[in-house]
Amino acid sequence: METNRQNTLIDLAKSTIRSQANAIVQLENQLTYDFVQAVEMIAHAKGRFIITGIGKSAIIAQKIVATLNSTGTPSLFMHAAEAIHGDLGVVQPQDVVMCISKSGNSPEIKMLLPILKKFGNQLIGMTGNLNSFLAKQSDVVLDTTVEKESCPNNLAPTNSTTAQLVMGDCLAVCLMHVHQFTAQDFAKYHPGGALGKKLLFTVQDILNVEQKPQVTPETPIQKAIFEISEKRLGVTAVLENELVVGIITDGDIRRMLSRTETITGIVAKDVMTKNPKMISSSTKLLDALHLMEDLKITQLVVVDNQKYQGIIHLHDILKEGIER
């Protein structure tokens, strides 16, 4: 590719970024008390929050719905074209409806809004045309006007859809504040993500109860070494009368071998570390990780009501994507 063309494309991309950034900054000056009213309407709605739109605005509406659902504001998407062909049945009288449209004058919007008004629903309009049909029919209006699109022909929705997206994020963030939505709440809606696991998962959720390395104090050290190797956790618990009295790690084995020429006659109690660090299976994985890091160890013995449950290894936690 020619250098001149490369430079032209880079300059065009930079210009697009600046253009969209300016459109977002301009939104600050377009926020009015209507925005506050919209947040209050959504937060205190007795029904659901439904967002509708047509074309590119419909795609933005779907993203806003996804963001709201994951941050504590249950929401539904309704395509404006499908709404006037049967999907209006999803709308209930106490629902708050937000319609997104740059022009605010599309045929589907003009057909849909009067019906919603007859239903008695509260209407929020998000539009780039304050003189539009949508703006005039709405109870409150969110102004997403942009001077122009970053599209060279000023046609393809670019700055306008970015403005809609940012306005939707503003709603989501403010609703999180109103609902006092916490990181723990966020984790409940994202249990499969790293944050969800970090805040919700406990040792029990990943503990392999089938792999419970254990020996008795009188077990010959050869068998203890075999138990450690077979269970592949780098450690075995030492149990006496079903109570954990110690552990033997592969590090203990290495230190023993460095001190003696023969292992004949050596038993588990001669090598074990007494009073090992133990946690319950209900311990949060993040807390278990912190304990391991603080103590500079890689395994913890899991015990519930003095009953041995197994071994949790640092690698098991890190494998779940959990870190400080």
XYZ file of C-alpha atoms in Angstrom:
324
model
C 0.000 0.000 0.000
C 1.334 3.443 -0.921
C 2.557 5.670 1.900
C 0.239 8.517 0.888
C -2.782 6.216 1.048
C -1.677 4.879 4.440
C -1.384 8.396 5.808
C -4.763 9.332 4.365
C -6.461 6.378 6.074
C -4.779 7.141 9.421
C -5.808 10.788 9.174
C -9.381 9.803 8.317
C -9.545 7.441 11.299
C -8.182 10.132 13.623
C -10.709 12.610 12.254
C -13.525 10.124 12.914
C -12.364 9.659 16.504
C -12.194 13.421 17.080
C -15.600 13.919 15.500
C -17.225 11.290 17.691
C -15.404 12.534 20.794
C -16.726 16.039 20.155
C -20.244 14.682 19.733
C -20.000 12.978 23.118
C -18.641 16.094 24.822
C -21.523 18.110 23.383
C -23.975 15.786 25.160
C -22.977 17.406 28.464
C -24.562 20.662 27.332
C -27.708 18.845 26.183
C -28.543 17.225 29.516
C -31.629 18.778 31.087
C -33.968 18.020 33.966
C -35.723 15.663 31.565
C -32.801 13.283 32.080
C -33.417 13.258 35.841
C -37.108 12.652 35.244
C -36.273 9.750 32.926
C -34.070 8.126 35.572
C -36.790 8.527 38.211
C -39.467 7.167 35.883
C -37.417 4.063 35.151
C -36.261 3.544 38.739
C -39.757 3.754 40.208
C -41.727 2.094 37.424
C -44.287 -0.399 38.695
C -43.920 -2.301 35.431
C -40.957 -3.056 33.185
C -38.682 -0.809 31.163
C -39.078 -1.416 27.437
C -36.812 0.133 24.793
C -37.751 0.290 21.136
C -36.256 1.645 17.944
C -35.838 1.097 14.217
C -32.739 0.585 12.050
C -29.386 1.339 13.680
C -31.206 2.828 16.670
C -32.757 -0.587 17.283
C -29.281 -2.105 17.552
C -28.268 0.588 20.049
C -31.483 -0.116 21.967
C -30.509 -3.778 22.271
C -27.105 -2.855 23.677
C -28.652 -0.478 26.218
C -31.073 -3.217 27.266
C -28.154 -5.607 27.759
C -26.293 -3.062 29.886
C -29.339 -2.293 32.020
C -30.147 -5.962 32.595
C -26.605 -6.614 33.802
C -26.634 -3.626 36.151
C -29.868 -4.195 38.028
C -32.537 -2.578 35.836
C -34.665 -5.311 34.191
C -35.351 -4.250 30.617
C -36.852 -5.581 27.387
C -36.161 -4.770 23.748
C -39.052 -4.366 21.330
C -38.344 -3.726 17.641
C -40.544 -0.858 16.447
C -41.399 -2.560 13.140
C -42.318 -5.829 14.848
C -44.288 -3.939 17.510
C -46.873 -2.743 14.995
C -47.195 -6.292 13.679
C -48.033 -8.063 16.916
C -45.201 -7.564 19.394
C -47.095 -4.754 21.136
C -48.651 -7.513 23.196
C -45.527 -7.463 25.366
C -46.326 -3.941 26.608
C -48.294 -3.706 29.846
C -50.043 -0.553 31.154
C -47.501 0.149 33.917
C -44.430 -0.271 31.711
C -42.180 2.683 30.909
C -41.267 2.785 27.213
C -38.263 4.539 25.693
C -38.149 5.064 21.942
C -34.822 5.788 20.223
C -34.743 7.520 16.839
C -32.342 10.044 15.351
C -34.976 11.746 13.177
C -37.914 10.973 15.414
C -40.112 10.938 12.331
C -39.824 7.427 10.894
C -43.151 5.881 9.779
C -42.940 3.077 12.329
C -42.441 5.572 15.162
C -45.369 7.682 14.002
C -47.597 4.634 13.978
C -46.353 3.200 17.284
C -46.393 6.206 19.612
C -50.116 7.066 19.437
C -50.943 3.470 20.329
C -48.612 3.591 23.342
C -50.195 6.881 24.401
C -53.618 5.218 24.302
C -52.225 2.393 26.439
C -51.293 5.039 29.021
C -47.599 4.200 29.127
C -45.049 6.792 30.200
C -42.868 7.617 27.182
C -39.226 8.623 27.041
C -37.951 9.863 23.699
C -34.261 9.732 22.783
C -33.834 11.708 19.598
C -31.588 14.040 17.678
C -34.513 16.179 16.530
C -36.289 18.158 19.244
C -38.965 19.257 16.774
C -39.798 15.710 15.741
C -42.980 13.706 16.207
C -41.177 11.580 18.806
C -40.057 14.590 20.844
C -43.545 16.096 20.849
C -45.266 12.845 21.835
C -42.851 11.924 24.646
C -43.307 12.768 28.324
C -39.581 13.484 28.637
C -36.933 13.895 25.947
C -33.256 12.921 25.958
C -31.466 15.131 23.456
C -28.873 13.246 21.385
C -28.524 15.879 18.681
C -25.203 15.887 16.802
C -23.928 18.596 14.460
C -23.028 16.058 11.792
C -22.067 12.456 11.240
C -18.410 11.507 10.880
C -19.427 9.722 7.676
C -17.878 11.697 4.752
C -21.336 11.993 3.201
C -22.959 12.924 6.512
C -25.369 10.033 6.007
C -24.325 6.830 7.786
C -25.254 6.884 11.494
C -21.920 7.241 13.308
C -21.803 10.174 15.715
C -25.547 9.920 16.279
C -25.463 6.266 17.298
C -22.431 6.924 19.509
C -24.372 9.688 21.239
C -27.317 7.337 21.759
C -25.036 4.676 23.183
C -23.414 7.097 25.614
C -26.779 8.476 26.711
C -27.883 4.915 27.409
C -24.762 4.356 29.503
C -25.551 7.543 31.430
C -28.966 6.114 32.269
C -27.442 2.808 33.354
C -24.831 4.409 35.607
C -27.347 6.751 37.237
C -29.790 3.901 37.788
C -27.001 1.902 39.436
C -26.553 4.836 41.815
C -30.277 5.068 42.566
C -30.517 1.308 43.163
C -27.252 1.321 45.175
C -26.006 -1.420 42.889
C -22.799 -2.955 44.290
C -19.999 -5.121 42.952
C -21.638 -8.051 44.728
C -24.879 -7.331 42.873
C -22.968 -7.183 39.607
C -21.425 -10.565 40.361
C -24.875 -12.124 40.805
C -25.706 -11.237 37.217
C -22.290 -12.378 35.945
C -21.667 -15.651 37.783
C -19.652 -17.097 34.912
C -17.252 -14.169 34.675
C -14.067 -13.646 36.659
C -15.709 -11.051 38.898
C -18.663 -13.314 39.605
C -16.401 -16.173 40.526
C -14.237 -13.898 42.650
C -17.152 -12.620 44.702
C -19.466 -15.629 44.721
C -17.532 -18.874 44.343
C -16.522 -20.786 47.448
C -13.995 -23.540 47.992
C -16.815 -26.071 47.809
C -17.600 -25.007 44.233
C -14.272 -26.286 42.899
C -13.156 -28.794 45.540
C -12.580 -32.279 44.124
C -13.900 -34.507 46.898
C -12.774 -37.594 44.981
C -9.151 -36.504 45.325
C -8.591 -36.571 49.097
C -4.964 -37.561 49.735
C -4.628 -38.970 53.232
C -2.417 -41.181 55.333
C -2.151 -42.052 59.029
C 0.695 -41.014 61.339
C 2.070 -44.563 61.146
C 1.959 -44.832 57.344
C 5.448 -45.665 55.968
C 6.895 -42.687 54.186
C 7.139 -44.670 50.937
C 3.347 -45.009 50.880
C 2.940 -41.346 51.803
C 5.102 -40.394 48.814
C 2.970 -42.629 46.590
C -0.220 -40.952 47.903
C 1.170 -37.506 47.149
C 2.175 -38.554 43.639
C -1.064 -40.375 42.847
C -3.379 -37.527 43.916
C -1.186 -34.923 42.167
C -1.818 -32.139 44.662
C 1.705 -31.980 46.040
C 0.489 -32.780 49.542
C -1.299 -35.318 51.693
C -3.200 -34.835 54.903
C -2.312 -36.926 57.934
C -5.387 -38.212 59.778
C -5.646 -39.801 63.195
C -9.058 -40.954 64.416
C -10.515 -39.114 61.371
C -9.027 -35.815 62.541
C -6.381 -33.882 60.597
C -3.236 -33.807 62.721
C -0.751 -32.729 60.075
C 0.225 -32.539 56.407
C 3.141 -33.697 54.331
C 4.076 -31.642 51.288
C 6.472 -32.490 48.509
C 8.702 -29.843 50.078
C 8.717 -31.834 53.339
C 9.760 -34.909 51.360
C 12.637 -33.056 49.683
C 13.895 -31.719 53.003
C 13.706 -35.195 54.549
C 15.715 -36.699 51.697
C 18.376 -34.026 52.059
C 18.867 -34.998 55.717
C 18.936 -38.803 55.507
C 20.524 -41.508 53.395
C 17.729 -44.022 53.918
C 13.988 -43.763 54.406
C 13.632 -47.182 55.943
C 11.614 -47.011 59.166
C 10.466 -43.423 58.608
C 6.708 -42.913 58.967
C 4.388 -40.012 58.211
C 4.431 -38.505 61.705
C 8.240 -38.166 61.510
C 7.957 -35.845 58.513
C 4.567 -34.140 58.792
C 3.971 -30.509 59.655
C 1.667 -30.315 62.638
C -1.292 -27.935 62.937
C -1.640 -27.174 59.215
C -3.619 -24.192 57.984
C -7.241 -25.227 57.466
C -10.313 -23.565 56.003
C -13.949 -24.525 55.592
C -15.550 -25.400 52.276
C -17.769 -22.317 52.593
C -14.755 -19.990 52.409
C -14.817 -17.638 49.427
C -12.216 -18.561 46.830
C -10.829 -15.028 46.932
C -10.283 -15.323 50.695
C -8.574 -18.676 50.217
C -6.305 -17.102 47.600
C -5.404 -14.221 49.907
C -4.583 -16.634 52.734
C -2.305 -18.697 50.497
C -0.517 -15.598 49.249
C -0.111 -14.161 52.740
C 1.280 -17.443 54.101
C 3.290 -18.132 50.922
C 1.794 -21.613 50.563
C 0.100 -23.355 47.641
C -2.336 -25.716 49.398
C -4.898 -25.519 52.161
C -6.616 -28.348 54.026
C -10.399 -28.135 53.817
C -12.261 -29.163 56.970
C -15.942 -28.862 57.915
C -16.905 -29.507 61.536
C -13.511 -31.186 62.018
C -14.246 -33.589 59.148
C -11.627 -33.724 56.398
C -13.063 -32.675 53.002
C -10.001 -32.475 50.805
C -7.217 -30.187 49.581
C -7.600 -26.906 47.694
C -4.598 -25.989 45.542
C -3.543 -22.531 44.397
C -3.623 -23.695 40.783
C -7.289 -24.707 41.151
C -8.153 -21.127 42.078
C -6.010 -19.469 39.411
C -7.500 -21.794 36.794
C -10.883 -20.172 37.475
C -9.451 -16.794 36.511
C -9.482 -15.511 40.085
C -6.721 -13.162 41.139
C -6.232 -10.269 43.503
